[in-house]
Coordinates of C-alpha atoms and ligand atoms in Angstrom, one line a residue:
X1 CA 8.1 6.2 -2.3
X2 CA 5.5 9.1 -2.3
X3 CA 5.2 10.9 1.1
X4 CA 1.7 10.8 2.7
X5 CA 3.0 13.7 5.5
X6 CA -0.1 15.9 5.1
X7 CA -3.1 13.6 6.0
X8 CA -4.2 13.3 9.2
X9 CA -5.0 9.9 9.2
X10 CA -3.1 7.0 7.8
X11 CA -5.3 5.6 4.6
X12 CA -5.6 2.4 6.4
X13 CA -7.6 4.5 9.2
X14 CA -9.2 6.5 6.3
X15 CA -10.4 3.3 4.5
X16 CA -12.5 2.3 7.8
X17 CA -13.6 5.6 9.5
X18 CA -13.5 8.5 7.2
X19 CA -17.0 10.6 6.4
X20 CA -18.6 8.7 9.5
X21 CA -20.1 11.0 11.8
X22 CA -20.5 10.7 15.2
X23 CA -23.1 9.2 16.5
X24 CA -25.2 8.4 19.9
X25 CA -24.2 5.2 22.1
X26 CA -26.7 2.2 21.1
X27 CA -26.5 2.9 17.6
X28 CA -25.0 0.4 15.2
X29 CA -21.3 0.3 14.6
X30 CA -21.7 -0.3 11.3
X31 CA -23.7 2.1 8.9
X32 CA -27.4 1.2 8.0
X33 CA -28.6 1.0 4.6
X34 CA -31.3 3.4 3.6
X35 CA -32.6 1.5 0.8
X36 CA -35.5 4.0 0.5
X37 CA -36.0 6.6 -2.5
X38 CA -38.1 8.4 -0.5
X39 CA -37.4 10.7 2.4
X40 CA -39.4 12.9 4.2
X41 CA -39.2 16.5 3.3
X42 CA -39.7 19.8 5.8
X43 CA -42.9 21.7 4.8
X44 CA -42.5 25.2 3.2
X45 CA -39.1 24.4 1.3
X46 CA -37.3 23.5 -1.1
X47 CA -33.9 22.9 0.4
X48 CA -32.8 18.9 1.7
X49 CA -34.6 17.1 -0.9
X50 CA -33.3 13.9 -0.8
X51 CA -33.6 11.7 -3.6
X52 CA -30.9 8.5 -4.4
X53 CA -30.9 9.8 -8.3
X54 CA -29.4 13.2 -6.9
X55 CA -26.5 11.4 -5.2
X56 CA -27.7 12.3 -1.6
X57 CA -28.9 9.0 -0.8
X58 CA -27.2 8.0 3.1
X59 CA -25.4 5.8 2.2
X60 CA -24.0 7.7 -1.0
X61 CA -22.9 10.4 0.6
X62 CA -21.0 8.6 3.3
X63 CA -19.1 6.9 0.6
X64 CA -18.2 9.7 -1.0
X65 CA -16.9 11.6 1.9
X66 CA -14.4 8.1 2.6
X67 CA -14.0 8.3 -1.4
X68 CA -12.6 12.3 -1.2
X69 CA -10.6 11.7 1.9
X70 CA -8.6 9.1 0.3
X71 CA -8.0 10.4 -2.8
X72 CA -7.2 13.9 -0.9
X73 CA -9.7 15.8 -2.9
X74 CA -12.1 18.2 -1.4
X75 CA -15.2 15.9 -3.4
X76 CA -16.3 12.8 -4.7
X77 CA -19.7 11.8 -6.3
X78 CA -20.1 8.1 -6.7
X79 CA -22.1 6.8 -9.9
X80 CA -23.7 4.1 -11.2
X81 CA -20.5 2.0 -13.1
X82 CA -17.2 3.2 -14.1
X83 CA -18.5 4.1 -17.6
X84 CA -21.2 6.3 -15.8
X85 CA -17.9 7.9 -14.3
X86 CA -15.8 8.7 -17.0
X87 CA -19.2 9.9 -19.0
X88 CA -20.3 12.2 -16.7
X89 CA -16.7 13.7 -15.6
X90 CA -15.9 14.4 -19.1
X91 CA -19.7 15.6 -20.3
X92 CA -18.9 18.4 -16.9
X93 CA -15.4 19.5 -18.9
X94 CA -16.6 19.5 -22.8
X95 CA -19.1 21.3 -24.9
X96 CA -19.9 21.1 -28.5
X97 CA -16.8 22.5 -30.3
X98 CA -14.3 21.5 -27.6
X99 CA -11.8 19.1 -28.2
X100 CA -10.2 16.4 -25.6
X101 CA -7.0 14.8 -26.4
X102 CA -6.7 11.0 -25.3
X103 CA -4.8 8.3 -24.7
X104 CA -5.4 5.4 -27.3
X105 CA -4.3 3.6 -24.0
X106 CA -7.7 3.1 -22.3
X107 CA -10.5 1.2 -21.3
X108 CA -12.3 0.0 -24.3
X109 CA -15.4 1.4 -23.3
X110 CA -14.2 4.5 -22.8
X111 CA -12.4 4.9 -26.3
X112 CA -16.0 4.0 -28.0
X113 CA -17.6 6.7 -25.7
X114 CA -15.1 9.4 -27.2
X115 CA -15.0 8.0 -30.4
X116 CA -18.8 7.3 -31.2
X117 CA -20.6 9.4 -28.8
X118 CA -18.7 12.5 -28.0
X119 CA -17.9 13.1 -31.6
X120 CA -21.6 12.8 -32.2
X121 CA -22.2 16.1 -30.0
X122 CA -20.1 17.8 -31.8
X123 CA -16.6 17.1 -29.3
X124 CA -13.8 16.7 -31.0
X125 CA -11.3 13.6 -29.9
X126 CA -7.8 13.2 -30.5
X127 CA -6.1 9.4 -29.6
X128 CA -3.0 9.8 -29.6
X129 CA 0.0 7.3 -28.2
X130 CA 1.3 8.4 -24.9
X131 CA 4.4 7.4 -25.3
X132 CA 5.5 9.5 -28.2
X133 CA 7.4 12.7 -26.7
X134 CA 5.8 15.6 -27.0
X135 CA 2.8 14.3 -28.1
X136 CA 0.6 16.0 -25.8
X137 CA 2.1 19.5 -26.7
X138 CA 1.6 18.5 -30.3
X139 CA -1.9 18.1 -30.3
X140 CA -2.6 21.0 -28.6
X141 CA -5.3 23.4 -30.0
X142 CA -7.0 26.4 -29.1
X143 CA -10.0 24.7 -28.2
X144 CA -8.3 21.8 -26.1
X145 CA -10.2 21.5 -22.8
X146 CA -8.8 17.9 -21.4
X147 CA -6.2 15.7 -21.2
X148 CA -7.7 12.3 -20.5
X149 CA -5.6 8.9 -19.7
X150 CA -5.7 5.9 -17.7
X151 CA -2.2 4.9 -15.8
X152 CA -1.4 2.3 -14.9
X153 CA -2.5 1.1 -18.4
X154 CA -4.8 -2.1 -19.4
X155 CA -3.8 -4.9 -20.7
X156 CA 0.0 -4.2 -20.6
X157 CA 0.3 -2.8 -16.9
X158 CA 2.3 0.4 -18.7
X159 CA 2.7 3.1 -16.1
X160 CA 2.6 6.9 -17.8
X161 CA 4.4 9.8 -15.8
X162 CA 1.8 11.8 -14.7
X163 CA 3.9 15.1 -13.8
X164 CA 5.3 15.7 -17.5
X165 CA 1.6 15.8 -19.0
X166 CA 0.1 17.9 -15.8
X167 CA 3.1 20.9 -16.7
X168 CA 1.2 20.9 -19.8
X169 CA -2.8 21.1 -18.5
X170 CA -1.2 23.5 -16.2
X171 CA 0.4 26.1 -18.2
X172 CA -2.4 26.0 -20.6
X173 CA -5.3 25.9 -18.0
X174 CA -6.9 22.8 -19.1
X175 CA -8.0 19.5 -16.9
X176 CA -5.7 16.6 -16.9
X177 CA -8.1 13.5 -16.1
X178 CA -6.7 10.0 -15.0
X179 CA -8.2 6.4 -14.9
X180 CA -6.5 5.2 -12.1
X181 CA -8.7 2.1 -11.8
X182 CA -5.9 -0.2 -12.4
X183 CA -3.8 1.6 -8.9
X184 CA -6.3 2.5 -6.3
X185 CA -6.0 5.0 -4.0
X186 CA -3.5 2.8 -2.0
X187 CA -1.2 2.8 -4.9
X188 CA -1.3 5.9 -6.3
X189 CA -3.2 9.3 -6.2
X190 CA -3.3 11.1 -9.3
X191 CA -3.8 14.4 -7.0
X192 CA -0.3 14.6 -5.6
X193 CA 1.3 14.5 -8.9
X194 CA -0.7 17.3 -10.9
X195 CA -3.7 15.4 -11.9
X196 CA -7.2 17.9 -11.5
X197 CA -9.6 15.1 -11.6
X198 CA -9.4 11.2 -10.7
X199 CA -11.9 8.2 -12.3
X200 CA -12.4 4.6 -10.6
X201 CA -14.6 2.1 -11.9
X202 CA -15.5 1.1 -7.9
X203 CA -16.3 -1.9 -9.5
X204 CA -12.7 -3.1 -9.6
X205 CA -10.4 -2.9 -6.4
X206 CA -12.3 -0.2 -4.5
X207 CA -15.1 -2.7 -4.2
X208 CA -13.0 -5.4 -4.2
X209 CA -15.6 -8.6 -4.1
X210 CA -17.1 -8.7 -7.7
X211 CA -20.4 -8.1 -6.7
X212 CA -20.7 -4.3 -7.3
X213 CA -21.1 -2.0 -10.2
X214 CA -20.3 1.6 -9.3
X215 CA -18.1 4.6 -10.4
X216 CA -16.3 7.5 -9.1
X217 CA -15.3 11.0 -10.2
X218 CA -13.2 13.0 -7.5
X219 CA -12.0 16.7 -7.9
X220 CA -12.9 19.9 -6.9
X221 CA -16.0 20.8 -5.1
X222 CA -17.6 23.1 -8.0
X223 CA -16.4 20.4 -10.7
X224 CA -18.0 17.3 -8.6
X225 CA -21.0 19.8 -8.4
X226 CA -20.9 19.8 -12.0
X227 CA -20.5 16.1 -12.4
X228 CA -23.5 15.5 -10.3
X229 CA -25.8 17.4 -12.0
X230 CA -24.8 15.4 -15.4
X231 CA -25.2 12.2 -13.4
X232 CA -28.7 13.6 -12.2
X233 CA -29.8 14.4 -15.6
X234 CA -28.6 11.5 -17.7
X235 CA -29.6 9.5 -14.8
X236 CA -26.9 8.0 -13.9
X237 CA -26.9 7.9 -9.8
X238 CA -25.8 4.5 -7.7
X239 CA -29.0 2.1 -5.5
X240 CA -28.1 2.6 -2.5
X241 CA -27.5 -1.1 -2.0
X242 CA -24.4 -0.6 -4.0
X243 CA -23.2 2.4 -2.0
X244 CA -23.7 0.6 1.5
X245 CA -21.8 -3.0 0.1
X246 CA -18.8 -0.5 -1.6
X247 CA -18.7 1.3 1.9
X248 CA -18.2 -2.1 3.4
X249 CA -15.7 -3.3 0.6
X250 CA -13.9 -0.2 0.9
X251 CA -13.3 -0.9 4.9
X252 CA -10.7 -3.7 4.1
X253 CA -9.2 -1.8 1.1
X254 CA -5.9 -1.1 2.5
X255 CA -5.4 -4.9 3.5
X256 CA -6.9 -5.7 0.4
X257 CA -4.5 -4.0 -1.6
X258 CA -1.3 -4.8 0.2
X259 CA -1.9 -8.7 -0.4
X260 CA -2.4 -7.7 -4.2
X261 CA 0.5 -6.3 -4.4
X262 CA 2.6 -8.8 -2.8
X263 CA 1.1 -11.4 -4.4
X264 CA 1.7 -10.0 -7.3
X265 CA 5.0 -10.0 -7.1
X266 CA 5.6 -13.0 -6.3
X267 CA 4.0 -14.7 -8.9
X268 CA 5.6 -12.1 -11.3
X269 CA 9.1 -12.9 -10.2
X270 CA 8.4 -16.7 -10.8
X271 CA 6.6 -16.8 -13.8
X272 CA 10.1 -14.5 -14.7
X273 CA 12.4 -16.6 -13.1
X274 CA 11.9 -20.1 -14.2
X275 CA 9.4 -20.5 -17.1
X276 CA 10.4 -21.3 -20.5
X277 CA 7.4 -21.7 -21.3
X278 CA 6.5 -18.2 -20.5
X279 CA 8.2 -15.3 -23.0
X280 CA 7.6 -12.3 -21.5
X281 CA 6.6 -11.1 -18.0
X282 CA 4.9 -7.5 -17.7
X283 CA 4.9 -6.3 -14.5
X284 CA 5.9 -2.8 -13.1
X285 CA 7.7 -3.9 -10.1
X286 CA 10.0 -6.2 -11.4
X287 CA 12.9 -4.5 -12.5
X288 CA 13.1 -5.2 -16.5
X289 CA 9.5 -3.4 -16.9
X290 CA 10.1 -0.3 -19.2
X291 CA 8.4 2.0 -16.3
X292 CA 9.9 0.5 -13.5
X293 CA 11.6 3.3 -12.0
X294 CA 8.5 6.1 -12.8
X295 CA 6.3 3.4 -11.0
X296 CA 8.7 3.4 -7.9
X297 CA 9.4 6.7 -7.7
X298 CA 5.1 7.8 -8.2
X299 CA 3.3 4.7 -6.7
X300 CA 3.0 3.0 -3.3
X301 CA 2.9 -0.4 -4.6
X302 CA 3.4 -1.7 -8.3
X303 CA -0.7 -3.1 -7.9
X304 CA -1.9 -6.8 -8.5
X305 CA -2.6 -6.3 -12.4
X306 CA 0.0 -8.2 -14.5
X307 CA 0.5 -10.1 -17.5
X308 CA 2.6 -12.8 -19.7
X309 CA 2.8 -14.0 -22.8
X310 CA 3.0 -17.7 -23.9
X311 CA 6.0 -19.0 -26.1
X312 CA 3.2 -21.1 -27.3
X313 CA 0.9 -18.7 -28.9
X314 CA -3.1 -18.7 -28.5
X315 CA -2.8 -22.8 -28.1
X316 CA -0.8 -23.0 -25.8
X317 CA -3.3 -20.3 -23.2
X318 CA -5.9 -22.1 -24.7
X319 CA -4.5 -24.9 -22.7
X320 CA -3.1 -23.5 -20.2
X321 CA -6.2 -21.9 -19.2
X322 CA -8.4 -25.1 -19.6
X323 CA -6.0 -26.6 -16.7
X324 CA -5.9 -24.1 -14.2
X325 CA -7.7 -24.9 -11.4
X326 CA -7.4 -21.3 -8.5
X327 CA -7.0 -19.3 -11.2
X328 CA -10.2 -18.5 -13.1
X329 CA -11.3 -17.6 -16.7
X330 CA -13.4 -14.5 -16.5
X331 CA -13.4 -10.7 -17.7
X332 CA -12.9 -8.0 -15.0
X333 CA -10.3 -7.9 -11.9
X334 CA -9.5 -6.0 -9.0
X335 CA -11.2 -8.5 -6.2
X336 CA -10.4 -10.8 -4.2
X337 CA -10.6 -13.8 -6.4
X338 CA -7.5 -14.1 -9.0
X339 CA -8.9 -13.9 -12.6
X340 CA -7.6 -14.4 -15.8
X341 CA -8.7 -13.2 -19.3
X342 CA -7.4 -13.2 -23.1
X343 CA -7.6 -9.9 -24.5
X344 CA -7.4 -11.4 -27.9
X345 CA -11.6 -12.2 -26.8
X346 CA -12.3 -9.3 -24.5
X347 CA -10.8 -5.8 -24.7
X348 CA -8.7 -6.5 -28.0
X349 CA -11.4 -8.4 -29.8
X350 CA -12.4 -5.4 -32.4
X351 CA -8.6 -5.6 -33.8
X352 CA -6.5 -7.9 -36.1
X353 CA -4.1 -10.3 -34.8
X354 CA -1.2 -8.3 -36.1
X355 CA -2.7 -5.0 -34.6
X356 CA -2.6 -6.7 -31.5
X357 CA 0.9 -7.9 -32.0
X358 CA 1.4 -4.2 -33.0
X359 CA 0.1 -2.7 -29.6
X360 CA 2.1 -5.0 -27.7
X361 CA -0.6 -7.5 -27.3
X362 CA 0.5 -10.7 -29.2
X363 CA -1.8 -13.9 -29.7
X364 CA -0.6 -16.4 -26.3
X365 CA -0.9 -12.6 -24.3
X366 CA -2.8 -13.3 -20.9
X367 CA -4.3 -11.0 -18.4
X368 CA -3.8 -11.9 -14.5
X369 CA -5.6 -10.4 -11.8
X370 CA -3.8 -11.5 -8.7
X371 CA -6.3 -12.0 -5.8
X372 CA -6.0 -12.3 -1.9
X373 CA -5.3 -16.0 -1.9
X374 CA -1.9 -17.8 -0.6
X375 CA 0.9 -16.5 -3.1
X376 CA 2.7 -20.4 -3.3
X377 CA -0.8 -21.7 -4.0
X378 CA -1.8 -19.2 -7.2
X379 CA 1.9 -20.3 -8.1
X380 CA 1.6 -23.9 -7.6
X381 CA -1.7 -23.5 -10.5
X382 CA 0.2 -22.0 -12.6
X383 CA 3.3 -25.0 -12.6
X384 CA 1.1 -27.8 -13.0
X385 CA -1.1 -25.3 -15.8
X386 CA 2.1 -24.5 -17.6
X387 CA 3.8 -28.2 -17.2
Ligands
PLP401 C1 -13.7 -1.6 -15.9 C2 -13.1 -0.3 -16.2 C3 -13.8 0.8 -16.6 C4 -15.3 0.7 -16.7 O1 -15.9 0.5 -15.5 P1 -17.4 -0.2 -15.3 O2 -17.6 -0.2 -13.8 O3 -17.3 -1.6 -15.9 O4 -18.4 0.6 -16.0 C5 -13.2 2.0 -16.8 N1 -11.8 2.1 -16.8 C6 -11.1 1.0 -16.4 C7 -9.6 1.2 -16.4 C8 -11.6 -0.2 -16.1 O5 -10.9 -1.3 -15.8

């Protein structure tokens, strides 16, 4: 898989130390929190104002440093929630009269953003299905500014070739943008295979414990300046609370990650194995996934995102869901707990049953996010849920 031959640091050693500066014997080994808004300011300037809505909070700015080293870009600006992300890292690319082509493969929140409010100021927004060749080509206009898609892709754990679409942003001098919430840094960097600017809701994996709300936008440093000063203005800056607790949840994100994936697929390979009871497995490590071999050859690891759909339609995960025990019912993933949700009632609810069906999203269709815990006990829940 991908080479990682230019970093200095392995992002195991990045995930703990990097941004850190050095600092005098006695003092703690692990970074204070500043929660203060206020700071003192020199006398007879205006230069170092600090203020936490300007994204110079302590504890903000260390993040971000860690943030930009492991996504290898030269910045990062950390925001408020993922939707506070991709808001701000798109309102920094578009201006009335532009137009931004996107995948109808993202987060829900971020289709209704495009769709409702960008169009609203005047942006004009093209969904189109990714997987159609040449689609990106064909809706190219003169006024195109952005590409903008998420990979891997929610609910269905799709994995879209980055390079083919960056040939195009490339040669016609526009930003390709990727959601890469679903991979983490870990798994994939959107950076090393033509991507200009990378999205995380922190919430998810970078956080990792399901008690954080934050975003991130990384990219150049004059584009990150650009994004900051739309987070400043439509006030959309992190507490620094949340920046010191994503610091810390970011120190273990390497390990973190690992387990995911190898948890992952594990269950993956037994709910494909053995289960009648299960019809279809989507996963992109297992070797039937339709994006198996773009996922090996562009990630690290294939994530701890998956999915399967019940023979038994939306009674069957009705039951199966009231039974499992590890395994919980909530919205959300990328922590340490496993979690499991019904699209049909969370990211799919605005569309028909046979819409669904039509995206790939069938009633019985169930969401997993593999946590940290033993692989044989998550698989153990799901036998005696299933059986
Ligand atoms: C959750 C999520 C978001 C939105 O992030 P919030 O932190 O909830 O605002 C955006 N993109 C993807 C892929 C997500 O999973």
């Amino acid at each position: 898989m991908t080479a990682r031959t230019h970093r200095p640091a392995d992002l195991a050693t990045i995930a703990v130390h990097a941004g850190s500066e050095a600092r005098e014997s006695d003092s703690p080994v692990v970074h204070p929190l500043f929660q203060s808004v206020n700071f003192l300011q020199e006398i007879g300037t205006a230069d170092g104002l600090r203020y936490p809505r300007f994204g110079n909070s302590p504890n903000a700015e260390l993040v971000q440093r860690r943030l930009a080293a492991l996504e290898g870009s030269e910045a990062a600006v950390l925001l408020s929630s993922g939707m506070g992300a991709t808001a701000c890292a798109l309102l920094a690319l578009l201006r009335p009269g532009d137009h931004v082509i996107a995948s109808a493969w993202i987060y829900g929140g971020a289709a209704a953003l495009l769709t409702k409010e960008f169009t609203s100021l005047g942006i004009e927004v093209s969904l189109v299905d990714p997987l159609e060749t040449r689609i990106w080509r064909k809706e190219m206009r003169k006024e195109t500014r952005a590409i903008f898609l998420e990979s891997p892709v929610n609910p269905t754990c799709r994995v879209l070739d980055l390079q083919p679409v960056s040939y195009i942003t490339k040669e016609c001098g526009i930003a390709l943008v990727v959601d890469s919430t679903f991979a983490s840094p870990i798994n994939l960097r959107p950076l090393e295979h033509g991507a200009d600017v990378v999205i995380h809701s922190a919430t998810k994996y970078l956080n990792g414990h399901h008690d954080v709300l934050g975003g991130v936008v990384c990219g150049t440093s004059p584009y990150i300046e650009e994004v900051r000063q739309k987070m400043m203005l439509w006030g959309q800056a992190p507490d620094p609370f949340g920046a010191w607790l994503l610091e810390r949840g970011l120190k273990t994100l390497d390990v973190r990650i690992k387990r995911h994936n190898e948890n992952a697929m594990a269950v993956a390979e037994w709910c494909a194995e053995q289960q009648e009871e299960i019809g279809r497995v989507h996963y992109p490590g297992l070797t039937s996934h339709p994006d198996h071999e773009i996922a090996k050859a562009m990630m690290d690891g294939f994530g701890g995102m998956m999915a399967i759909e019940l023979a038994g339609g939306a009674r069957a995960a009705e039951r199966f869901l009231r039974k499992l025990k590890i395994i919980r019912h909530a919205p959300s993933l990328g922590g340490v707990d496993s979690l499991v949700s019904e699209p049909r009632f969370t990211s799919h609810a605005h569309l028909s049953a046979s819409d669904r069906a039509d995206a790939g999203i069938p009633d019985g269709f169930l969401r997993l996010s593999i946590g940290i815990e033993s692989a044989q006990d998550l698989i153990r829940d799901l036998e005696q849920a299933l059986h």
